[in-house]
Coordinates of C-alpha atoms in Angstrom, one line a residue:
M1 CA 95.9 -59.2 60.6
I2 CA 96.5 -55.9 62.4
R3 CA 97.2 -54.1 59.2
R4 CA 94.0 -55.5 57.6
R5 CA 91.9 -54.3 60.6
R6 CA 93.5 -50.9 60.4
Q7 CA 92.7 -50.6 56.7
L8 CA 89.1 -51.6 57.4
L9 CA 88.8 -49.0 60.2
L10 CA 90.4 -46.3 58.1
G11 CA 88.0 -47.2 55.2
A12 CA 85.0 -47.1 57.6
G13 CA 86.3 -43.7 59.0
A14 CA 86.6 -42.2 55.6
S15 CA 83.2 -43.4 54.6
A16 CA 81.7 -41.8 57.8
L17 CA 83.5 -38.5 57.0
L18 CA 82.2 -38.5 53.4
A19 CA 78.7 -39.3 54.6
A20 CA 78.9 -36.4 57.1
C21 CA 80.1 -34.0 54.4
T22 CA 77.6 -35.0 51.8
P23 CA 74.3 -33.0 52.1
P24 CA 71.2 -35.1 52.4
E25 CA 69.1 -35.7 49.3
G26 CA 66.7 -32.8 49.0
P27 CA 63.5 -32.5 47.0
K28 CA 63.9 -32.7 43.3
F29 CA 62.9 -29.2 42.3
E30 CA 62.8 -28.3 38.6
A31 CA 63.4 -24.6 39.3
T32 CA 66.6 -23.2 40.9
D33 CA 66.7 -24.1 44.6
V34 CA 67.7 -20.9 46.5
T35 CA 67.0 -22.2 50.0
G36 CA 69.0 -20.2 52.5
A37 CA 69.6 -17.3 50.1
N38 CA 70.6 -14.0 51.7
F39 CA 68.1 -12.0 49.6
G40 CA 64.3 -11.8 49.5
R41 CA 64.2 -11.8 53.3
E42 CA 61.7 -8.9 53.7
L43 CA 59.0 -7.1 51.8
A44 CA 57.0 -4.1 53.1
L45 CA 54.5 -2.7 50.6
T46 CA 50.8 -2.0 50.3
D47 CA 48.4 -4.2 48.4
H48 CA 45.9 -2.9 45.9
N49 CA 43.2 -2.8 48.6
G50 CA 45.3 -0.4 50.7
T51 CA 46.4 -3.0 53.2
P52 CA 50.1 -2.9 54.4
R53 CA 51.7 -6.2 53.6
T54 CA 54.8 -8.1 54.7
L55 CA 56.1 -11.6 54.0
A56 CA 54.7 -12.7 57.3
D57 CA 51.1 -12.1 56.1
F58 CA 51.4 -15.0 53.7
H59 CA 52.7 -17.7 56.1
G60 CA 50.7 -20.8 55.6
K61 CA 50.6 -20.4 51.8
V62 CA 53.1 -20.9 49.0
L63 CA 53.9 -17.3 48.1
V64 CA 54.8 -16.5 44.5
V65 CA 56.3 -13.1 43.9
F66 CA 57.0 -11.4 40.6
F67 CA 58.2 -7.9 39.8
G68 CA 56.6 -6.2 36.8
F69 CA 54.1 -3.5 35.7
V70 CA 50.6 -3.1 34.2
H71 CA 51.8 -1.7 30.8
C72 CA 54.3 -4.5 30.3
P73 CA 53.8 -5.8 26.8
D74 CA 54.8 -9.4 27.1
V75 CA 56.7 -11.0 30.1
C76 CA 54.4 -9.7 32.8
P77 CA 51.0 -10.9 31.3
T78 CA 52.6 -14.1 30.2
T79 CA 53.9 -14.8 33.8
L80 CA 50.6 -13.9 35.4
Y81 CA 48.8 -16.2 32.9
K82 CA 51.2 -19.0 34.0
F83 CA 50.4 -18.3 37.6
A84 CA 46.6 -18.5 36.8
K85 CA 47.1 -21.8 35.0
V86 CA 49.0 -23.3 37.9
V87 CA 46.4 -22.2 40.5
K88 CA 43.6 -23.8 38.4
A89 CA 45.6 -27.0 37.7
L90 CA 46.2 -27.4 41.5
G91 CA 42.4 -27.7 42.1
P92 CA 41.5 -27.2 45.8
D93 CA 45.2 -26.8 46.6
G94 CA 45.2 -23.6 44.5
A95 CA 43.7 -21.8 47.5
K96 CA 47.0 -22.5 49.3
V97 CA 48.9 -20.4 46.8
Q98 CA 49.2 -16.6 46.8
A99 CA 50.5 -14.9 43.7
V100 CA 51.8 -11.3 44.0
L101 CA 52.9 -8.8 41.4
V102 CA 55.2 -6.0 42.8
T103 CA 55.0 -3.0 40.5
V104 CA 58.2 -1.4 39.2
D105 CA 56.0 1.5 37.9
P106 CA 54.3 3.0 40.9
E107 CA 53.9 6.3 39.0
R108 CA 51.3 4.8 36.7
D109 CA 50.2 1.7 38.5
T110 CA 47.6 3.1 40.8
P111 CA 46.1 0.6 43.3
D112 CA 42.9 0.6 41.3
L113 CA 44.7 -0.2 38.1
L114 CA 46.7 -2.9 39.8
R115 CA 43.6 -4.4 41.2
Q116 CA 41.9 -4.5 37.8
Y117 CA 45.0 -5.9 36.2
V118 CA 46.0 -8.7 38.5
T119 CA 42.5 -9.9 39.4
G120 CA 41.8 -10.2 35.7
F121 CA 44.1 -13.2 35.7
D122 CA 42.7 -14.7 39.0
P123 CA 40.5 -13.0 41.7
S124 CA 43.0 -14.1 44.4
F125 CA 46.0 -12.3 42.9
L126 CA 47.4 -9.3 44.7
G127 CA 49.2 -6.2 43.3
L128 CA 51.7 -4.6 45.7
T129 CA 52.8 -1.0 45.5
G130 CA 54.4 1.9 47.4
D131 CA 56.3 5.1 46.8
A132 CA 59.4 5.2 44.6
A133 CA 61.7 4.7 47.6
A134 CA 59.7 1.6 48.9
I135 CA 59.7 0.0 45.5
A136 CA 63.5 0.7 45.1
A137 CA 64.1 -0.9 48.5
A138 CA 62.0 -4.0 47.6
A139 CA 63.8 -4.4 44.3
K140 CA 67.2 -4.1 45.9
E141 CA 66.2 -6.8 48.5
F142 CA 65.2 -9.1 45.7
R143 CA 68.1 -8.1 43.5
V144 CA 65.7 -6.9 40.8
I145 CA 67.0 -4.3 38.3
Y146 CA 64.6 -1.9 36.6
Q147 CA 64.9 1.2 34.6
K148 CA 62.4 3.6 32.9
V149 CA 62.8 3.7 29.1
P150 CA 61.5 7.0 27.6
G151 CA 58.8 6.8 24.9
S152 CA 57.3 9.3 22.4
T153 CA 55.6 11.2 25.2
P154 CA 56.3 11.6 29.0
Q155 CA 53.5 9.1 29.8
D156 CA 54.3 6.7 27.0
Y157 CA 57.4 5.1 28.6
S158 CA 58.2 1.5 29.3
V159 CA 60.2 -0.1 32.2
D160 CA 63.0 -2.6 31.5
H161 CA 63.2 -5.0 34.4
S162 CA 64.7 -8.3 35.3
A163 CA 62.2 -11.1 35.2
G164 CA 61.9 -14.2 37.4
T165 CA 59.6 -15.6 40.0
Y166 CA 60.5 -16.0 43.7
V167 CA 58.7 -18.8 45.5
Y168 CA 58.3 -19.2 49.3
D169 CA 57.2 -22.2 51.2
P170 CA 54.3 -22.2 53.7
Q171 CA 56.8 -21.5 56.5
G172 CA 57.7 -18.2 54.8
R173 CA 61.2 -19.3 53.6
L174 CA 62.4 -18.3 50.2
R175 CA 63.0 -21.6 48.4
L176 CA 62.9 -21.2 44.6
F177 CA 63.8 -18.9 41.7
V178 CA 61.9 -19.7 38.5
A179 CA 63.3 -18.2 35.3
A180 CA 60.9 -16.4 33.0
T181 CA 61.7 -19.0 30.3
Q182 CA 60.5 -21.9 32.4
D183 CA 56.9 -23.0 31.7
E184 CA 54.0 -23.4 34.2
K185 CA 54.6 -27.1 34.6
V186 CA 57.9 -26.3 36.4
L187 CA 56.0 -24.1 38.8
E188 CA 53.2 -26.5 39.3
H189 CA 55.6 -29.4 40.0
D190 CA 57.6 -27.5 42.5
I191 CA 54.6 -25.9 44.3
K192 CA 53.2 -29.4 44.8
L193 CA 56.4 -30.4 46.5
L194 CA 56.3 -27.4 48.7
L195 CA 52.7 -28.0 49.6
G196 CA 53.7 -31.6 50.5
G197 CA 56.2 -30.4 53.0
A198 CA 59.4 -30.3 50.9

């Protein structure tokens, strides 16, 4: 009898320990959950209207950040088009989302050119820029790699860059990384979860 009671207590104790070690069920994101990551913690650049911006400026909204450039031939316009589709699909909740393009080509991407480019996808979108050092610091913080690729003339160059989207919840916490290959339905699904308090 004593042995049986001890086995039951040991079993109960082991179950309690396992429960304590098992993380609680989190939201079912479709993108990569990077909650608690040690990157993407700060951003200090200027938007296309000339206003200095930090991550704190976007608290209260789901912030979607992408690094790219105006002359990008494929990934950048495709990504911004996805963002625009998501904002539209969310209806009134689309106003609770802020999409941002951080240029990796500050030499050519003037504030006016950035404004024309990003607002062509959605009037609410923002382009962020800065000098070469500020862009390099932002890219390093987000672990983004970029490199100028020479073209036929000094101005006819391209910029190779890592592609992916960083998503912050309304409390300003980096929560998700969305791969460039994932479609807008992934982003829409996960933004809905974040807007719902996930």
